[in-house]
Structures are given as C-alpha cells and as structure tokens.
Short mmCIF file of C-alpha atoms in Angstrom, two decimals:
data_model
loop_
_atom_site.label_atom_id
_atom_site.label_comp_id
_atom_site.label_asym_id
_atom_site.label_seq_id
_atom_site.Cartn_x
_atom_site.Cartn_y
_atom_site.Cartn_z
CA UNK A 1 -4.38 9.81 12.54
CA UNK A 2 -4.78 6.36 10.76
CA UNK A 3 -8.40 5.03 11.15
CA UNK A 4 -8.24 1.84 12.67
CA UNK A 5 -8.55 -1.23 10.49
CA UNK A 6 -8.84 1.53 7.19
CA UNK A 7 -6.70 -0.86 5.32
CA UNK A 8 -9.43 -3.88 6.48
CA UNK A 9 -11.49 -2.80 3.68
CA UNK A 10 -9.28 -3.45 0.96
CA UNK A 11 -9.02 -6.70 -0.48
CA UNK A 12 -6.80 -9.61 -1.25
CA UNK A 13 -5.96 -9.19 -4.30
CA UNK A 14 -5.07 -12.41 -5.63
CA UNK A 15 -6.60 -14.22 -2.58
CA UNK A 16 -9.83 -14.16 -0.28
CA UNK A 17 -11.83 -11.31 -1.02
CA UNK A 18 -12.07 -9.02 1.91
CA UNK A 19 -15.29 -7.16 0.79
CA UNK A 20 -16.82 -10.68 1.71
CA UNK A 21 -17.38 -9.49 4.99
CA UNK A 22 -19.87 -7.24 3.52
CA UNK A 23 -23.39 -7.56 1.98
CA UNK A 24 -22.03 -5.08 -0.70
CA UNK A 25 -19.39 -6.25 -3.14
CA UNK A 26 -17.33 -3.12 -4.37
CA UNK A 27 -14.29 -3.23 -6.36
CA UNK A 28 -11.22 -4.04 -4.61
CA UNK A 29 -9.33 -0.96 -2.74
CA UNK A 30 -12.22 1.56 -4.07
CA UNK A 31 -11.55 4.30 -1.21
CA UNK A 32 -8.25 4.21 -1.66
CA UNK A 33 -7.77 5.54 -5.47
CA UNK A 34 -7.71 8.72 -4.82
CA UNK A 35 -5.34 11.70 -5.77
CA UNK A 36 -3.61 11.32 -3.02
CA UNK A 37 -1.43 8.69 -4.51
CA UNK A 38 -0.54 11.18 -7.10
CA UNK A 39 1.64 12.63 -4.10
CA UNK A 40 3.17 9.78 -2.60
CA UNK A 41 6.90 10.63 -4.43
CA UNK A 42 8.99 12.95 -5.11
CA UNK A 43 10.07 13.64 -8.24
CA UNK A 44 13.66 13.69 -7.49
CA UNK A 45 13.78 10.66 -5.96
CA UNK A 46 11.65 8.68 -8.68
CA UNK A 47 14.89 9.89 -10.80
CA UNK A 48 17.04 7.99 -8.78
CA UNK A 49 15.14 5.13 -9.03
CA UNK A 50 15.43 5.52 -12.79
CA UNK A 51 19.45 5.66 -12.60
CA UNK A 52 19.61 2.99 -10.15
CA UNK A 53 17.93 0.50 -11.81
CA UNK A 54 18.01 1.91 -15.73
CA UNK A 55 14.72 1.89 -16.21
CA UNK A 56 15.03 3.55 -19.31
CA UNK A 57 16.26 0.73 -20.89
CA UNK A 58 12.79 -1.30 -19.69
CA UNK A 59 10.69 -1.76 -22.82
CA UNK A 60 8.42 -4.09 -22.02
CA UNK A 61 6.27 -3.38 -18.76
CA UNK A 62 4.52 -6.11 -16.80
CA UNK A 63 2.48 -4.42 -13.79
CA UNK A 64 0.22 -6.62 -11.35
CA UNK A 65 -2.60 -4.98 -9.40
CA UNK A 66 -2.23 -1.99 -11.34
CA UNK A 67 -5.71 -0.76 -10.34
CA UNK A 68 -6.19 2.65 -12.12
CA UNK A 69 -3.18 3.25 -13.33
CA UNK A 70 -1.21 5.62 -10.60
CA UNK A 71 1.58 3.95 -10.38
CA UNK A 72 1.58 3.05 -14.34
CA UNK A 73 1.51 6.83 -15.14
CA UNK A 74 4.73 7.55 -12.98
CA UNK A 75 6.54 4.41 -14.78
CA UNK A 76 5.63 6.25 -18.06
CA UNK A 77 7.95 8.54 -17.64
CA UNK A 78 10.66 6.76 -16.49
CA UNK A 79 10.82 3.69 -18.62
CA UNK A 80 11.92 3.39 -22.19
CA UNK A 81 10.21 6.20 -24.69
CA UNK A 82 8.29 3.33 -26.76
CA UNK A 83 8.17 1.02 -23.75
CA UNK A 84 4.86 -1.23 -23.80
CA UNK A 85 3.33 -1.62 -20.39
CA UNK A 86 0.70 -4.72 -20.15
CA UNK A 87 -1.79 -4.25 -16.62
CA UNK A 88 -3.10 -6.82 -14.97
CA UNK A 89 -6.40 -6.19 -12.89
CA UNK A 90 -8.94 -8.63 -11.75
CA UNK A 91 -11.02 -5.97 -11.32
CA UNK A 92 -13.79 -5.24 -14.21
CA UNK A 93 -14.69 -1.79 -13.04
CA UNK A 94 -10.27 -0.90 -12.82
CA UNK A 95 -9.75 -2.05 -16.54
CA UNK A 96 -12.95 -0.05 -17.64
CA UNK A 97 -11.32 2.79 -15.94
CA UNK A 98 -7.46 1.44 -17.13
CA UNK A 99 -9.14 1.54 -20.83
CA UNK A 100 -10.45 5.16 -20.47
CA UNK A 101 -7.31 6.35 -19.08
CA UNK A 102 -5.01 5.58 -21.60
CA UNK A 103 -7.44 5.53 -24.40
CA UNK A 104 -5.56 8.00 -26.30
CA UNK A 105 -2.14 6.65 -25.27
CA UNK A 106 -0.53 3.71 -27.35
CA UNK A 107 1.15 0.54 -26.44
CA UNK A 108 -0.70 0.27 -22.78
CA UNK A 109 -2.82 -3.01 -23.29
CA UNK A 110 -5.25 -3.56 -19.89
CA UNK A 111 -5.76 -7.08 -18.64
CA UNK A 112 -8.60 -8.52 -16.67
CA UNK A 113 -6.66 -11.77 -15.37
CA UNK A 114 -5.65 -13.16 -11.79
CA UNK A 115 -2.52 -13.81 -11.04
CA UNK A 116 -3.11 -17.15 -10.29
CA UNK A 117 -4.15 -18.13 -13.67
CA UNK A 118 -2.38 -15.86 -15.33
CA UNK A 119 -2.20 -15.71 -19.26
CA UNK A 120 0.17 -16.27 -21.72
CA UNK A 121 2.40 -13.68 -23.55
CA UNK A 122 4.58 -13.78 -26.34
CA UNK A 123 7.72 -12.69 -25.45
CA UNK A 124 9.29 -12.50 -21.32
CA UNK A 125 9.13 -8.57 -20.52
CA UNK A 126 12.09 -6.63 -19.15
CA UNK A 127 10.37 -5.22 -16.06
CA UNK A 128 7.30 -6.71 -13.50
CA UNK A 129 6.15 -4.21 -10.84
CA UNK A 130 3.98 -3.67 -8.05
CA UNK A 131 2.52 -1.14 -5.83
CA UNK A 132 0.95 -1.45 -2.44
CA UNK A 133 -0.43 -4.85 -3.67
CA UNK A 134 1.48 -7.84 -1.75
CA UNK A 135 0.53 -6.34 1.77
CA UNK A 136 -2.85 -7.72 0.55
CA UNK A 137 -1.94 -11.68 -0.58
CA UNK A 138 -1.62 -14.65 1.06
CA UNK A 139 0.67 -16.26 -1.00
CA UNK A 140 3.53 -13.77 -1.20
CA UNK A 141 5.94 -15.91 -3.14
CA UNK A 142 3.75 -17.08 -5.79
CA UNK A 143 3.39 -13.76 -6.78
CA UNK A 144 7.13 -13.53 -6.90
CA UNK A 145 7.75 -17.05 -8.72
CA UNK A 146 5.13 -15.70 -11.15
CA UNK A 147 7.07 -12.48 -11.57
CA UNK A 148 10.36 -14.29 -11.75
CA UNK A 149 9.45 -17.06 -14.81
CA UNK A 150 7.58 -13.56 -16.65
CA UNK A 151 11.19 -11.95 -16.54
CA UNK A 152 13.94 -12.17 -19.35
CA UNK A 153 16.91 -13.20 -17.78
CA UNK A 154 18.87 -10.26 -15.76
CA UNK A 155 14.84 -8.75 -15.99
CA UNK A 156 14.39 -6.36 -13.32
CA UNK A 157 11.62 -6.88 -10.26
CA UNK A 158 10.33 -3.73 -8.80
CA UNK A 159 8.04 -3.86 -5.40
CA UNK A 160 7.02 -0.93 -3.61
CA UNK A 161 5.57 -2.36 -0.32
CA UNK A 162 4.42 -0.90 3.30
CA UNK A 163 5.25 -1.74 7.05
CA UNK A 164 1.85 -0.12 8.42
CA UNK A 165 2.16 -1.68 11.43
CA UNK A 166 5.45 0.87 11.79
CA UNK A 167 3.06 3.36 10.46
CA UNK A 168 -0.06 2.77 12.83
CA UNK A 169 2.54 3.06 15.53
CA UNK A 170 3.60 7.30 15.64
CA UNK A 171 2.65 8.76 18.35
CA UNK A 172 4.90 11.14 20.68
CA UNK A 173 4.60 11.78 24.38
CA UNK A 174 2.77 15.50 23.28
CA UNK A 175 -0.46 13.06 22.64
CA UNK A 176 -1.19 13.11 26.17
CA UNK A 177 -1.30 9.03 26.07
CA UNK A 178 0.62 7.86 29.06
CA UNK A 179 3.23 5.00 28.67
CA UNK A 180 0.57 2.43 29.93
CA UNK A 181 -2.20 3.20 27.16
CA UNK A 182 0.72 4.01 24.38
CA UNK A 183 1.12 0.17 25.55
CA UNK A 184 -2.59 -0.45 25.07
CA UNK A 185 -2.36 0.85 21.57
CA UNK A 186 0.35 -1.26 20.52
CA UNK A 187 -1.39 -4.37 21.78
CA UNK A 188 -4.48 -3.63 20.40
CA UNK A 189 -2.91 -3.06 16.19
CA UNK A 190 -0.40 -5.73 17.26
CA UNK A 191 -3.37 -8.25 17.94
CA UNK A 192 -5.12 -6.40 15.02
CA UNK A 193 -2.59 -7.12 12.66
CA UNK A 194 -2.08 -10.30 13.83
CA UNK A 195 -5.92 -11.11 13.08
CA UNK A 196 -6.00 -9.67 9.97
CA UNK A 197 -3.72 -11.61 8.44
CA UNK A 198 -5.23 -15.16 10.08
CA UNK A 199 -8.62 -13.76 8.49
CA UNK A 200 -7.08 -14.31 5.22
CA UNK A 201 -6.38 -10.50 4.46
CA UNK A 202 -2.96 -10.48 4.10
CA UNK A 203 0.39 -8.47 6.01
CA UNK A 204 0.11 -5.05 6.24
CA UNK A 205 4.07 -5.12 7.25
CA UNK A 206 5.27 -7.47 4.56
CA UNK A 207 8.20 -4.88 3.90
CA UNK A 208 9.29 -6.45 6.41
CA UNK A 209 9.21 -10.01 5.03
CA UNK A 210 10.14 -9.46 1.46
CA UNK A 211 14.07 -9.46 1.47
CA UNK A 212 13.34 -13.04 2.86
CA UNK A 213 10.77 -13.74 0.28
CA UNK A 214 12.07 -12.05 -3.05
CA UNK A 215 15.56 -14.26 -2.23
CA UNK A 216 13.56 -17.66 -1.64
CA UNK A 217 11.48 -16.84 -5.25
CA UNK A 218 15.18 -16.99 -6.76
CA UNK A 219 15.72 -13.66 -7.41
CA UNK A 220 19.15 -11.91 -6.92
CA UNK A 221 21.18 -8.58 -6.63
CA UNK A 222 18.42 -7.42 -4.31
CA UNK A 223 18.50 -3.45 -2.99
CA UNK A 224 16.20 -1.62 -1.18
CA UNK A 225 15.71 1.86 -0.06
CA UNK A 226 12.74 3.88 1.74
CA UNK A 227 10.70 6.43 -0.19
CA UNK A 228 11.94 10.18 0.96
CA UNK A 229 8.28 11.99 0.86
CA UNK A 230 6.99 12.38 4.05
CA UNK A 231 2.95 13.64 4.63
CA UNK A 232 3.71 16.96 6.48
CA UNK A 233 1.43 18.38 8.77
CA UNK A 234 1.34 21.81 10.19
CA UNK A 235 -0.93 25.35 10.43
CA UNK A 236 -2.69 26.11 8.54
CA UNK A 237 -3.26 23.17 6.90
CA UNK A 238 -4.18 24.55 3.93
CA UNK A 239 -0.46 23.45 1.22
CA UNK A 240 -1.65 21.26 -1.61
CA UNK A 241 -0.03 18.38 -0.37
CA UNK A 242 -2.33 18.68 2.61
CA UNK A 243 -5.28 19.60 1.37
CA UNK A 244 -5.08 16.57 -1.14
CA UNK A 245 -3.40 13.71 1.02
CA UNK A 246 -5.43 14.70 4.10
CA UNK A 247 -8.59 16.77 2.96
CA UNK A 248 -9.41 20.38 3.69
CA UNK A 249 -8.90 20.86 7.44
CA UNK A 250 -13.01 20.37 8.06
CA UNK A 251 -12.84 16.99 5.92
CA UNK A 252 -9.27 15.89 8.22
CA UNK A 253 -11.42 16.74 11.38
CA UNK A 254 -14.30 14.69 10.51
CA UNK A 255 -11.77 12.03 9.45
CA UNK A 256 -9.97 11.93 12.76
CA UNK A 257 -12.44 10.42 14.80
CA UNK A 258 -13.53 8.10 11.95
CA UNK A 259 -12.58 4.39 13.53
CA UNK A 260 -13.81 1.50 12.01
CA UNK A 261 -16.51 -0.43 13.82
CA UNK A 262 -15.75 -1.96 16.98
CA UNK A 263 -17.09 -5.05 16.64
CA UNK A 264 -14.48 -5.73 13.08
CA UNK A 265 -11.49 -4.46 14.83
CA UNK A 266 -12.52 -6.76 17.93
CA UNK A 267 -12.91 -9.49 15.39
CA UNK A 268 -9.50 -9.18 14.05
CA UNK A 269 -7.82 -8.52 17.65
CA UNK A 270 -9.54 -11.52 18.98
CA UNK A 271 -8.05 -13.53 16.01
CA UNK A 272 -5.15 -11.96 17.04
CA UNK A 273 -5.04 -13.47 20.92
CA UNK A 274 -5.73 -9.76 22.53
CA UNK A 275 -8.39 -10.63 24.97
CA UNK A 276 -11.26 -8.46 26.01
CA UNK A 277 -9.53 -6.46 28.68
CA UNK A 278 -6.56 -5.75 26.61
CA UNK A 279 -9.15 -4.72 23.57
CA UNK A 280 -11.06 -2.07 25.85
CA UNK A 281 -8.13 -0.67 27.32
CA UNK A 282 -6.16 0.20 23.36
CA UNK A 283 -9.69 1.42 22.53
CA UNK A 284 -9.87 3.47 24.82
CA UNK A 285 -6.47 4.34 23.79
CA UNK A 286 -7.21 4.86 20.20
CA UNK A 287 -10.66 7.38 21.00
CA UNK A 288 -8.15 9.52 23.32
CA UNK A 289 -5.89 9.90 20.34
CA UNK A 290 -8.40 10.21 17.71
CA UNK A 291 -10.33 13.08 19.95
CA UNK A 292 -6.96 14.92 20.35
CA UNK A 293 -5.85 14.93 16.81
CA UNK A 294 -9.31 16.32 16.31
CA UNK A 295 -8.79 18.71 19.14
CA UNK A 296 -5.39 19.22 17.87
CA UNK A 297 -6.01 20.64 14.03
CA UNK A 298 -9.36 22.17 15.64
CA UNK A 299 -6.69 24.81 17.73
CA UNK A 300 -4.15 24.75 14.95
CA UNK A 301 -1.93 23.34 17.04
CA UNK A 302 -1.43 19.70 15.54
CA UNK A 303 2.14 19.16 13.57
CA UNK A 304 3.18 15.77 12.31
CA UNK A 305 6.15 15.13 9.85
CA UNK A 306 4.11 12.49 8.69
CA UNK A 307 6.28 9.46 8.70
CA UNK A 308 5.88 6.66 6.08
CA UNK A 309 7.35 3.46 6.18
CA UNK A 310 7.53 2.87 2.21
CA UNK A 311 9.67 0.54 0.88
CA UNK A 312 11.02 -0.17 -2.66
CA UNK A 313 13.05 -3.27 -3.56
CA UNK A 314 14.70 -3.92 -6.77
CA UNK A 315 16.20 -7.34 -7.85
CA UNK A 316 17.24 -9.38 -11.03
CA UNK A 317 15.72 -12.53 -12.47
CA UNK A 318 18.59 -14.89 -12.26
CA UNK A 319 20.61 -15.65 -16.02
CA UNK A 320 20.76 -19.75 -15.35
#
C-alpha cells in the first residue's frame, strides 16, 4: 500500500522546492534514502544493462541528482575499472554524505551545483545518468539538452524513471473495493497527480513522456526496457527483501494506514479539477484499502507481487 501523496514530500530537484510547503526545510528526498534502494535490481539484469549499452567502456561518469550515492555504487561496478564518476547534488547535507561515502575510494569527485547553472568541465564525459530524479522537474528537457551538450559525441544517456501513477493504481477485486470506489480511487490520484504537477512538483509518470522528450533534446538510437525486480509480498513476511523494502511486518502495519494529510492531498486534487464529492468518495476509497492491507498482513493473509513500473532508457548523443 502506497501512502497517498508519499512522493509529495520530495522535492524538485532542479525546480520549486517542495519542502516549501513546510515550516521545516529538510534536504531534498530525505525519507526516501533508505536501504531499500539497495534492492531495487537484480543483479542479473544490471548485467544486461552493462552488455547492452557497454558500459564498460564508460570512463568518464556524469550523474545528476545523485543524492547519496545508490545508484553511483551500482554504476561502479559496471562501468570502466578506472572510470571517474563526477556527482552533482544541490544538496549540502547529500555531498557531505557523497564525501564520506567514497572517502576512501578514488576518482569520485562530489559536486554541489544545480543543474541550471551548471559548471564547467574539462573534457565532455562518455556517460550522464539519472535515477528517480526527472519525475521531480519541471523542465524535463533542459535537463536532457544539458545532458546532451555534456556528452562526447555517440556518449551514452542513461535515465531510470517511474510511471507511479501505474504504480498507485494495483489493486485486484480480492480488496473488497467495488468497481464504483476502485473508480473513486482512480479519480482521486488522477486529480492528485494532476495537481501535483500544476503545484510545481513535477510528473510522477514522466516514463511515460520521455521517449517524446529524450527525441526532442536531440538524442538518438533510443531503447528502453522495464526493470525485472518486483517487491514480493507474501507470509510470513519476514525474507530480506521484505523486511528491508517494506519494514518488519509491525513497521508495514503501522505504515499501511499512514496517508498523508487530507487537507495536502485535497490541495493537490483540487488543483487537479476533482471536486469535493469526487475527493470524499476516493478517500473513502483509499482508508478502505489502507485498513484492509492492514487487516490483510495482520491475518497473514495479504500477497502482492509487488508490481513496479520502472523504466530505463538508453540513447546516444548525436555525432553532427
């Protein structure tokens, strides 16, 4: 069970800051570095993503929004053996932990910069990456014309991006939610979505957008394919997976019924055009499902094959 509006929280990275909203300023996406991330692949399939697009022959490594690193430590070992991998975080409190991480490990220089004013380097690198980070800008393709004129020519782009609207969206007819508040539902992270994004925060399905958008930046030879791992849920709850994506089964019951405040998720479906009737109603909705996926892993009788809508897109920096 996704809490509703959980990605809300997290920022823009390159854009308006969505921690405005609150009288305390924390550092972008600060709930969301957890180890969970270090099981969002599998291992076999980050191989293929080495043959398919040779990263081993990448030595020079230019990562936006790198955060603390999770994604950096997986392109480690793909990449080139001596590859050099530069970070860019806005964030003071990411490079400080950036810094510490790799401390002992050479070659990994950590930049506090903005993408919009980005600095200057001496040489174009052979690879610019992202993870999880253009759901949260506004202007998609300047992120992608900056990533293009960084590139050597034939350089490759790698973007690993969500559709959480797809995500938001699982629920089968053993939920108990009729076809009229299933409807409800949808509405109300439809309108949500839709808010969100005229609040300044972002799309949360811009997987969807990006063939579009990676093409009109002037890249080409663009692929894509869908991240196999999948966030398994069954009795006894208790795998490491689990235990680490989703808590220990006390921590995932708590979480369940964890929605964000109604009056921010009423902001962003009003923003959205969901009117008041149409908010209650996938509310309601969204309690009922929260209080039986409680219910649900309280009788050890809640399984989910845990779809995720990941998606990772490779193209080339044009040679002319």
């Amino acid at each position: 069970m996704l809490n509703a509006g959980a990605s809300a929280r997290r920022d823009n990275q390159f854009g308006r800051d969505a921690y405005s909203m609150s009288e305390t300023r924390q550092p972008h996406s600060a709930e969301h570095f957890t180890n969970d991330r270090d099981h969002w692949w599998n291992a076999d399939y980050l191989d293929l993503l080495q043959q398919r697009y040779a990263l081993q022959t990448c030595r020079r490594v230019l990562e936006f929004g790198a955060g603390i690193g999770h994604w950096t430590v997986l392109l480690r070992g793909l990449c080139a053996p001596d590859a050099t991998f530069t970070l860019i975080e806005r964030e003071p409190e990411w490079i400080a932990a950036l810094e510490r991480r790799f401390s002992d490990q050479p070659g990994i220089a950590a930049v506090c910069a903005d993408v919009t004013d980005m600095p200057t380097f001496d040489a174009p690198f052979d690879l610019v990456t992202c993870q999880t980070l253009l759901m949260h800008i506004a202007d998609v393709e300047e992120v992608l014309r900056a990533a293009r004129r960084l590139l050597r020519p034939g350089g490759l782009l790698l973007v690993v991006e969500p559709n959480n609207l797809a995500n938001r969206l699982q629920a089968t007819p053993d939920s108990g939610l009729t076809p009229e508040e299933f409807g409800a539902l949808a509405a109300l992270w439809w309108a949500w979505e839709i808010g969100r994004t005229k609040r300044g925060f972002g799309r949360e399905w811009i997987a969807e957008e990006l063939p579009r958008l990676i093409v009109r930046a002037g890249f080409t030879n663009l692929t894509a394919s869908q991240n196999d791992k999948l966030f398994l849920r069954y009795p006894p709850y208790d795998t490491l997976d689990q235990t680490v994506v989703h808590g220990s089964l006390t921590e995932a019951i708590a979480a369940a019924t964890e929605l964000e405040p109604r009056t921010q998720v009423w902001d962003y479906c009003l923003a959205g055009g969901l009117d008041a009737l149409g908010f209650e109603r996938g509310w309601a909705a969204l309690e009922m499902l929260a209080r039986r996926t409680s219910d649900g892993l309280c009788a050890g009788s809640l399984s989910s094959a845990g779809l995720a809508n990941f998606c990772v897109f490779g193209a080339r920096a044009p040679f002319s």
